[in-house]
C-alpha cells in the first residue's frame, strides 16, 4: 500500500507557533521532505527543529525549487519534485512536506500536491499560521474589521500595477516583494499611505521597519 503525503505549514518563524497537529505529524512521519538542496539548511527545518530537536534523525528528502519565473524551468522542477515524493510513497512510507507559513498561500508545495493527487495518491494539507497574520499580531494590530476588505497581493509579480493596487479600499498585504522591493516602496511613498514591514518575523534576527 502506498504512503500518504502531508503538506504541513510550519508557520512564519517562531517554533512556538507550530500547531499541535503539525508537530504530531512530524514526529510520526517516516520521511520529512523540505524545499531546498540541503534540508538542514532550510528555514522550515530550523523552525521545526526548534520545537523538535530530533528532526535531524529523521529520513530527510531534499526537494529543490528554483528561484525562477520561467514556466518551463519551474515545470521541470515541480515534476522532478513530485517524482521524488512518489518514489518514497511507493515504498509505503508517509511523507510530511514542510513549508513556511500556510501551504495554501503562495506555497511551492502546492505544485507537488497537485501532481501527487493527479497520480492517484493520497495527499492532505495541514494549515499553518500565515506570515501576515503573525506580523499583524506582532504589531498588536488587526488586519480587518467589520466590512473592511483585506487584499493579499503577490508584490513581486504585481510591482508594475502597484500604484493602482494601493488605491484599493481596506488593508493591503504585500507579499514576496523580493527584488522588486524598491519599486514597491516607491509606489507606497507616492500613495501617501502608512506602511509597516517585518523581516524574519518571530525569528532571532527579526527586524521591524
Coordinates of N, CA and C in Angstrom, one line a residue:
X1 N 0.8 -1.2 0.0 CA 0.0 0.0 0.0 C 0.9 1.2 0.0
X2 N 0.5 2.2 -0.8 CA 1.3 3.4 -1.0 C 1.1 4.3 0.3
X3 N 2.1 5.1 0.5 CA 2.1 6.0 1.7 C 1.2 7.3 1.3
X4 N 1.1 8.2 2.3 CA 0.3 9.4 2.1 C 1.2 10.6 2.3
X5 N 0.9 11.6 1.5 CA 1.7 12.9 1.5 C 0.9 13.9 2.4
X6 N 1.6 14.6 3.3 CA 1.0 15.7 4.1 C 1.8 16.9 3.8
X7 N 1.1 18.0 3.4 CA 1.8 19.3 3.2 C 1.5 20.1 4.5
X8 N 2.5 20.3 5.3 CA 2.4 20.8 6.6 C 3.0 22.2 6.7
X9 N 2.1 23.2 7.1 CA 2.6 24.5 7.3 C 3.2 24.6 8.7
X10 N 4.4 25.2 8.7 CA 5.2 25.3 9.9 C 5.1 26.7 10.5
X11 N 4.3 27.6 9.9 CA 4.2 29.0 10.5 C 5.3 29.9 10.0
X12 N 5.4 31.1 10.5 CA 6.3 32.1 9.9 C 7.7 32.1 10.4
X13 N 7.9 31.5 11.6 CA 9.3 31.5 12.1 C 9.5 31.1 13.6
X14 N 8.5 31.5 14.4 CA 8.6 31.1 15.8 C 8.2 29.7 16.0
X15 N 9.1 28.8 16.5 CA 8.8 27.4 16.7 C 7.5 27.2 17.6
X16 N 7.2 28.2 18.5 CA 6.1 28.0 19.4 C 4.8 28.2 18.6
X17 N 4.8 28.7 17.4 CA 3.6 28.9 16.5 C 3.3 27.7 15.7
X18 N 4.1 26.6 15.8 CA 3.8 25.3 15.2 C 2.5 24.8 15.8
X19 N 1.6 24.3 15.0 CA 0.4 23.7 15.5 C 0.7 22.3 16.2
X20 N -0.2 21.9 17.1 CA -0.1 20.6 17.7 C -0.1 19.5 16.6
X21 N -1.0 19.7 15.6 CA -1.1 18.7 14.5 C 0.1 18.6 13.7
X22 N 0.7 19.8 13.4 CA 2.0 19.8 12.6 C 3.1 19.0 13.4
X23 N 3.2 19.3 14.7 CA 4.2 18.6 15.4 C 4.0 17.1 15.6
X24 N 2.7 16.8 15.7 CA 2.4 15.3 15.8 C 2.8 14.6 14.5
X25 N 2.4 15.2 13.4 CA 2.7 14.6 12.1 C 4.2 14.5 11.8
X26 N 4.9 15.5 12.2 CA 6.4 15.4 12.1 C 7.0 14.3 12.9
X27 N 6.5 14.1 14.1 CA 7.0 13.1 15.0 C 6.7 11.7 14.4
X28 N 5.5 11.6 13.8 CA 5.0 10.3 13.3 C 5.6 9.9 11.9
X29 N 6.0 10.9 11.2 CA 6.4 10.7 9.8 C 7.6 9.8 9.7
X30 N 7.6 9.0 8.6 CA 8.8 8.2 8.3 C 9.8 9.0 7.5
X31 N 9.3 10.0 6.7 CA 10.2 10.8 5.8 C 9.7 12.2 5.9
X32 N 10.7 13.2 6.0 CA 10.4 14.6 6.0 C 11.0 15.2 4.8
X33 N 10.1 15.8 4.0 CA 10.5 16.5 2.7 C 10.7 18.0 3.0
X34 N 11.7 18.6 2.5 CA 11.9 20.0 2.6 C 12.3 20.7 1.3
X35 N 11.8 21.9 1.1 CA 12.1 22.6 -0.2 C 13.5 23.2 -0.3
X36 N 14.4 22.5 -0.7 CA 15.8 23.0 -0.8 C 16.8 22.0 -1.1
X37 N 18.0 22.4 -1.5 CA 19.1 21.4 -1.9 C 19.6 20.7 -0.7
X38 N 19.7 21.4 0.5 CA 20.2 20.8 1.7 C 19.1 21.0 2.8
X39 N 18.4 19.9 3.1 CA 17.3 20.0 4.0 C 17.6 20.7 5.3
X40 N 18.8 20.4 5.9 CA 19.1 21.0 7.2 C 19.4 22.5 7.2
X41 N 19.6 23.0 5.9 CA 19.8 24.5 5.8 C 18.6 25.3 5.6
X42 N 17.5 24.7 5.4 CA 16.2 25.4 5.1 C 15.6 26.0 6.3
X43 N 14.9 27.1 6.1 CA 14.3 27.8 7.2 C 13.2 26.9 7.9
X44 N 12.5 26.2 7.1 CA 11.5 25.3 7.6 C 12.1 24.3 8.6
X45 N 13.2 23.7 8.2 CA 13.9 22.7 9.1 C 14.2 23.4 10.4
X46 N 14.8 24.6 10.4 CA 15.3 25.2 11.6 C 14.1 25.6 12.5
X47 N 13.0 26.0 11.9 CA 11.8 26.3 12.7 C 11.3 25.0 13.5
X48 N 11.2 23.9 12.7 CA 10.7 22.7 13.4 C 11.7 22.1 14.3
X49 N 12.9 22.2 14.0 CA 14.0 21.7 14.9 C 13.9 22.5 16.3
X50 N 13.5 23.7 16.2 CA 13.4 24.5 17.5 C 12.3 23.9 18.4
X51 N 11.4 23.2 17.9 CA 10.3 22.6 18.7 C 10.6 21.1 18.8
X52 N 11.3 20.5 17.9 CA 11.5 19.0 17.9 C 13.0 18.8 17.5
X53 N 13.9 18.8 18.5 CA 15.4 18.7 18.2 C 15.8 17.4 17.5
X54 N 15.0 16.4 17.6 CA 15.3 15.1 17.0 C 15.0 15.1 15.5
X55 N 14.6 16.2 14.9 CA 14.2 16.2 13.5 C 15.3 15.7 12.6
X56 N 16.6 16.1 12.9 CA 17.7 15.7 12.1 C 17.9 14.2 12.0
X57 N 17.3 13.4 12.9 CA 17.5 12.0 12.9 C 16.5 11.3 11.9
X58 N 15.5 12.1 11.4 CA 14.6 11.5 10.5 C 15.2 11.3 9.1
X59 N 14.5 10.5 8.3 CA 14.9 10.4 6.9 C 14.5 11.7 6.2
X60 N 15.4 12.4 5.7 CA 15.1 13.7 5.0 C 15.2 13.6 3.5
X61 N 14.2 14.3 2.9 CA 14.2 14.3 1.4 C 14.3 15.7 0.9
X62 N 15.3 16.0 0.2 CA 15.5 17.3 -0.4 C 14.7 17.5 -1.7
X63 N 13.9 18.5 -1.8 CA 13.1 18.8 -3.0 C 13.4 20.2 -3.4
X64 N 14.4 20.4 -4.3 CA 14.8 21.7 -4.7 C 13.8 22.4 -5.6
X65 N 13.7 23.7 -5.4 CA 12.9 24.6 -6.2 C 13.7 25.8 -6.7
X66 N 13.6 26.1 -7.9 CA 14.5 27.2 -8.4 C 13.9 28.6 -8.1
X67 N 14.8 29.6 -8.0 CA 14.3 31.0 -7.9 C 14.2 31.5 -9.3
X68 N 13.1 31.1 -10.0 CA 12.9 31.4 -11.4 C 11.4 31.6 -11.7
X69 N 11.1 32.5 -12.7 CA 9.8 32.6 -13.1 C 9.5 32.0 -14.5
X70 N 10.5 31.4 -15.0 CA 10.4 30.7 -16.3 C 9.5 29.5 -16.2
X71 N 8.4 29.5 -16.9 CA 7.4 28.4 -16.7 C 8.0 27.0 -17.0
X72 N 8.9 26.9 -18.0 CA 9.5 25.6 -18.4 C 10.4 25.1 -17.3
X73 N 11.2 26.0 -16.8 CA 12.1 25.7 -15.7 C 11.3 25.2 -14.4
X74 N 10.3 26.0 -14.1 CA 9.5 25.7 -12.9 C 8.8 24.3 -13.1
X75 N 8.3 24.1 -14.3 CA 7.6 22.8 -14.5 C 8.5 21.6 -14.3
X76 N 9.7 21.8 -14.8 CA 10.7 20.6 -14.8 C 11.0 20.3 -13.3
X77 N 11.2 21.4 -12.5 CA 11.5 21.2 -11.1 C 10.3 20.6 -10.3
X78 N 9.1 21.1 -10.6 CA 7.9 20.6 -10.0 C 7.6 19.1 -10.3
X79 N 7.9 18.8 -11.6 CA 7.7 17.4 -12.0 C 8.7 16.5 -11.3
X80 N 10.0 17.0 -11.2 CA 11.0 16.2 -10.6 C 10.8 16.0 -9.1
X81 N 10.3 17.1 -8.4 CA 10.0 17.1 -7.0 C 8.8 16.1 -6.7
X82 N 7.8 16.1 -7.6 CA 6.7 15.2 -7.4 C 7.2 13.7 -7.6
X83 N 8.1 13.5 -8.5 CA 8.6 12.2 -8.8 C 9.4 11.7 -7.6
X84 N 10.2 12.5 -7.0 CA 10.9 12.1 -5.8 C 10.0 11.7 -4.6
X85 N 8.9 12.5 -4.4 CA 8.0 12.2 -3.4 C 7.2 10.9 -3.7
X86 N 6.9 10.7 -5.0 CA 6.2 9.5 -5.4 C 7.0 8.2 -5.2
X87 N 8.3 8.3 -5.4 CA 9.1 7.1 -5.2 C 9.1 6.7 -3.7
X88 N 9.1 7.7 -2.8 CA 9.0 7.3 -1.4 C 7.6 6.8 -1.0
X89 N 6.6 7.4 -1.6 CA 5.2 6.9 -1.3 C 5.1 5.5 -1.8
X90 N 5.7 5.1 -2.9 CA 5.6 3.8 -3.5 C 6.3 2.8 -2.6
X91 N 7.1 3.2 -1.7 CA 7.8 2.3 -0.7 C 6.8 2.1 0.5
X92 N 5.7 2.7 0.5 CA 4.7 2.5 1.6 C 5.0 3.5 2.7
X93 N 5.8 4.5 2.5 CA 6.1 5.4 3.6 C 5.3 6.7 3.5
X94 N 4.9 7.2 4.6 CA 4.2 8.6 4.6 C 5.3 9.7 4.5
X95 N 5.0 10.7 3.9 CA 5.9 11.9 3.7 C 5.2 13.1 4.2
X96 N 5.9 13.8 5.1 CA 5.5 15.1 5.6 C 6.4 16.2 4.9
X97 N 5.7 17.0 4.1 CA 6.4 18.1 3.4 C 6.3 19.4 4.1
X98 N 7.4 19.9 4.7 CA 7.3 21.1 5.5 C 7.4 22.3 4.6
X99 N 6.5 23.3 4.9 CA 6.5 24.5 4.1 C 6.2 25.7 5.0
X100 N 6.8 26.9 4.7 CA 6.7 28.0 5.6 C 5.2 28.6 5.5
X101 N 4.8 29.2 6.6 CA 3.5 29.8 6.7 C 2.4 28.7 6.6
X102 N 1.5 29.0 5.6 CA 0.4 28.1 5.4 C 0.6 27.5 3.9
X103 N 0.4 26.2 3.7 CA 0.6 25.6 2.4 C -0.4 26.1 1.3
X104 N -1.5 26.8 1.7 CA -2.4 27.3 0.7 C -2.1 28.7 0.2
X105 N -1.1 29.4 0.8 CA -0.8 30.7 0.4 C 0.5 30.8 -0.3
X106 N 0.5 30.9 -1.6 CA 1.7 31.1 -2.5 C 2.8 30.1 -2.1
X107 N 2.4 28.9 -1.9 CA 3.4 27.9 -1.5 C 3.8 27.0 -2.7
X108 N 5.1 26.8 -2.7 CA 5.7 25.9 -3.8 C 5.2 24.4 -3.6
X109 N 4.8 24.1 -2.3 CA 4.3 22.8 -2.0 C 3.1 22.4 -2.9
X110 N 2.3 23.4 -3.2 CA 1.0 23.1 -3.9 C 1.3 22.4 -5.3
X111 N 2.4 22.8 -5.9 CA 2.7 22.2 -7.2 C 3.0 20.7 -7.1
X112 N 3.6 20.3 -6.0 CA 3.8 18.9 -5.8 C 2.5 18.2 -5.4
X113 N 1.8 18.9 -4.5 CA 0.5 18.4 -4.0 C -0.4 18.0 -5.2
X114 N -0.6 18.9 -6.1 CA -1.5 18.7 -7.3 C -1.0 17.5 -8.1
X115 N 0.3 17.4 -8.3 CA 0.8 16.3 -9.2 C 0.6 14.9 -8.5
X116 N 0.8 14.9 -7.2 CA 0.6 13.7 -6.4 C -0.8 13.2 -6.5
X117 N -1.8 14.2 -6.3 CA -3.2 13.8 -6.4 C -3.5 13.3 -7.8
X118 N -3.0 14.0 -8.8 CA -3.3 13.6 -10.2 C -2.8 12.2 -10.5
X119 N -1.8 11.7 -9.8 CA -1.3 10.4 -10.0 C -2.0 9.3 -9.1
X120 N -3.0 9.8 -8.4 CA -3.9 8.8 -7.7 C -3.4 8.5 -6.3
X121 N -2.5 9.3 -5.7 CA -2.1 9.1 -4.4 C -2.9 10.0 -3.4
X122 N -2.8 9.7 -2.1 CA -3.5 10.5 -1.1 C -2.5 11.6 -0.7
X123 N -3.1 12.8 -0.6 CA -2.4 14.0 -0.1 C -3.3 14.9 0.7
X124 N -2.8 15.4 1.8 CA -3.6 16.2 2.7 C -2.8 17.5 3.1
X125 N -3.5 18.6 3.1 CA -3.0 19.9 3.5 C -3.3 20.1 5.0
X126 N -2.2 20.5 5.7 CA -2.4 20.9 7.1 C -2.0 22.3 7.3
X127 N -3.0 23.1 7.8 CA -2.8 24.6 7.8 C -1.7 25.0 8.8
X128 N -1.1 26.1 8.5 CA -0.1 26.7 9.5 C -0.5 28.2 9.6
X129 N 0.1 28.9 10.5 CA -0.1 30.3 10.7 C 0.5 31.1 9.6
X130 N -0.2 32.0 8.9 CA 0.4 32.7 7.8 C 1.3 33.8 8.3
X131 N 2.2 34.2 7.5 CA 3.2 35.3 7.8 C 2.5 36.6 8.1
X132 N 1.5 36.9 7.3 CA 0.9 38.3 7.5 C 0.0 38.3 8.8
X133 N -0.6 37.2 9.2 CA -1.3 37.2 10.4 C -0.3 37.3 11.6
X134 N 0.8 36.6 11.5 CA 1.8 36.7 12.6 C 2.4 38.1 12.7
X135 N 2.5 38.8 11.5 CA 3.1 40.1 11.5 C 2.1 41.1 12.2
X136 N 0.8 40.9 11.9 CA -0.2 41.8 12.5 C -0.3 41.6 14.0
X137 N -0.2 40.3 14.4 CA -0.2 40.0 15.9 C 1.1 40.6 16.5
X138 N 2.2 40.5 15.9 CA 3.5 41.1 16.4 C 3.4 42.6 16.6
X139 N 2.6 43.2 15.7 CA 2.5 44.7 15.7 C 1.3 45.1 16.6
X140 N 0.6 44.1 17.2 CA -0.5 44.4 18.1 C -1.6 45.2 17.3
X141 N -1.9 44.7 16.1 CA -2.9 45.4 15.3 C -3.8 44.4 14.6
X142 N -5.0 44.8 14.2 CA -5.8 43.9 13.4 C -5.6 44.2 11.9
X143 N -6.0 43.2 11.1 CA -5.9 43.4 9.7 C -7.2 43.9 9.0
X144 N -8.3 43.5 9.6 CA -9.6 43.9 9.0 C -10.7 43.9 10.1
X145 N -11.5 44.9 10.1 CA -12.7 44.9 11.0 C -13.9 45.2 10.2
X146 N -15.0 44.7 10.8 CA -16.4 45.0 10.2 C -16.4 44.7 8.7
X147 N -16.7 45.7 7.9 CA -16.8 45.4 6.4 C -15.5 45.7 5.7
X148 N -14.4 46.0 6.4 CA -13.2 46.3 5.7 C -12.7 45.1 4.9
X149 N -12.3 45.3 3.6 CA -11.7 44.2 2.8 C -10.3 44.0 3.1
X150 N -9.8 42.8 2.8 CA -8.3 42.5 3.0 C -7.8 42.0 1.7
X151 N -6.8 42.6 1.2 CA -6.2 42.2 -0.1 C -4.8 41.7 0.1
X152 N -4.6 40.5 -0.4 CA -3.3 39.8 -0.3 C -2.7 39.8 -1.7
X153 N -1.6 40.6 -1.9 CA -1.1 40.9 -3.2 C 0.4 40.3 -3.4
X154 N 0.6 39.5 -4.4 CA 2.0 39.0 -4.6 C 2.8 40.1 -5.3
X155 N 3.5 40.9 -4.4 CA 4.1 42.1 -4.9 C 5.2 42.0 -6.0
X156 N 5.9 40.9 -6.0 CA 7.0 40.7 -7.0 C 6.4 40.6 -8.4
X157 N 5.2 40.0 -8.5 CA 4.5 39.8 -9.8 C 3.7 41.1 -10.1
X158 N 3.3 41.8 -9.1 CA 2.3 43.0 -9.4 C 3.0 44.3 -9.2
X159 N 4.3 44.4 -9.2 CA 5.0 45.6 -8.9 C 4.6 46.7 -9.9
X160 N 4.5 46.3 -11.2 CA 4.1 47.3 -12.2 C 2.7 47.9 -12.0
X161 N 1.9 47.2 -11.3 CA 0.5 47.6 -11.1 C 0.3 48.2 -9.7
X162 N 1.4 48.4 -9.0 CA 1.2 48.7 -7.5 C 0.6 50.0 -7.3
X163 N 0.8 51.0 -8.1 CA 0.2 52.3 -7.9 C -1.3 52.2 -7.9
X164 N -1.9 51.4 -8.8 CA -3.3 51.2 -8.8 C -3.8 50.3 -7.7
X165 N -3.1 49.3 -7.4 CA -3.5 48.3 -6.4 C -3.6 49.0 -5.0
X166 N -2.7 49.9 -4.8 CA -2.7 50.6 -3.5 C -3.9 51.5 -3.3
X167 N -4.6 51.7 -4.4 CA -5.9 52.5 -4.3 C -7.0 51.7 -3.8
X168 N -6.9 50.4 -3.7 CA -7.9 49.5 -3.2 C -8.3 49.9 -1.8
X169 N -9.6 49.8 -1.4 CA -10.0 50.1 -0.1 C -9.6 49.0 0.9
X170 N -9.4 49.3 2.2 CA -9.1 48.3 3.2 C -7.6 48.1 3.3
X171 N -7.2 47.0 3.9 CA -5.8 46.7 4.2 C -5.2 45.9 3.0
X172 N -4.0 46.3 2.7 CA -3.2 45.6 1.6 C -2.0 44.9 2.2
X173 N -2.0 43.6 2.0 CA -0.8 42.8 2.4 C 0.0 42.6 1.2
X174 N 1.3 43.1 1.2 CA 2.1 42.9 0.0 C 3.2 41.8 0.3
X175 N 3.0 40.7 -0.3 CA 3.9 39.5 0.0 C 4.9 39.3 -1.1
X176 N 6.0 38.8 -0.7 CA 7.1 38.3 -1.6 C 7.5 39.5 -2.6
X177 N 7.9 40.6 -2.0 CA 8.4 41.7 -2.8 C 9.7 41.4 -3.5
X178 N 10.6 40.7 -2.8 CA 11.8 40.3 -3.4 C 12.6 41.4 -4.0
X179 N 13.1 41.1 -5.2 CA 13.9 42.1 -5.9 C 13.2 43.3 -6.4
X180 N 11.9 43.3 -6.3 CA 11.0 44.5 -6.7 C 10.7 45.4 -5.5
X181 N 11.4 45.2 -4.4 CA 11.1 45.9 -3.2 C 11.2 47.4 -3.4
X182 N 12.3 47.9 -4.1 CA 12.4 49.3 -4.2 C 11.3 49.9 -5.0
X183 N 10.8 49.2 -6.1 CA 9.7 49.7 -6.9 C 8.4 49.7 -6.0
X184 N 8.2 48.7 -5.2 CA 7.0 48.7 -4.3 C 7.1 49.8 -3.3
X185 N 8.3 50.0 -2.8 CA 8.5 51.1 -1.8 C 8.1 52.5 -2.4
X186 N 8.6 52.7 -3.6 CA 8.3 54.0 -4.3 C 6.8 54.2 -4.5
X187 N 6.1 53.1 -4.8 CA 4.7 53.2 -5.0 C 4.0 53.5 -3.7
X188 N 4.5 52.9 -2.6 CA 3.9 53.2 -1.3 C 4.1 54.7 -0.9
X189 N 5.3 55.2 -1.2 CA 5.6 56.6 -0.9 C 4.7 57.5 -1.7
X190 N 4.5 57.2 -3.0 CA 3.7 58.0 -3.8 C 2.2 58.0 -3.3
X191 N 1.8 56.9 -2.8 CA 0.4 56.8 -2.3 C 0.1 57.6 -1.1
X192 N 1.2 57.9 -0.3 CA 1.0 58.7 0.9 C 0.4 57.9 2.1
X193 N 0.4 56.5 1.9 CA -0.2 55.7 2.9 C 0.9 55.2 3.9
X194 N 0.5 54.9 5.1 CA 1.4 54.3 6.1 C 1.7 52.9 5.8
X195 N 2.9 52.4 6.0 CA 3.2 51.0 5.8 C 4.1 50.5 6.9
X196 N 4.0 49.2 7.2 CA 4.9 48.6 8.1 C 5.4 47.3 7.5
X197 N 6.7 46.9 7.9 CA 7.2 45.7 7.3 C 8.0 45.0 8.4
X198 N 7.9 43.7 8.4 CA 8.7 42.9 9.3 C 9.5 41.9 8.5
X199 N 10.8 41.9 8.8 CA 11.7 40.9 8.2 C 12.0 39.8 9.2
X200 N 11.8 38.5 8.8 CA 12.1 37.4 9.7 C 11.2 37.4 10.9
X201 N 10.0 37.6 10.7 CA 9.0 37.7 11.9 C 9.1 36.5 12.8
X202 N 9.3 36.7 14.1 CA 9.3 35.6 15.0 C 10.6 34.9 15.2
X203 N 11.6 35.3 14.4 CA 13.0 34.7 14.5 C 13.9 35.6 15.2
X204 N 15.1 35.1 15.7 CA 16.0 35.9 16.5 C 16.5 37.1 15.7
X205 N 16.6 37.0 14.4 CA 17.1 38.2 13.6 C 16.0 39.1 13.1
X206 N 14.8 39.0 13.7 CA 13.7 39.8 13.3 C 14.0 41.3 13.3
X207 N 13.5 42.0 12.3 CA 13.6 43.5 12.1 C 12.3 44.1 11.8
X208 N 12.0 45.2 12.4 CA 10.7 45.9 12.1 C 11.0 47.2 11.5
X209 N 10.4 47.5 10.4 CA 10.6 48.8 9.7 C 9.2 49.6 9.6

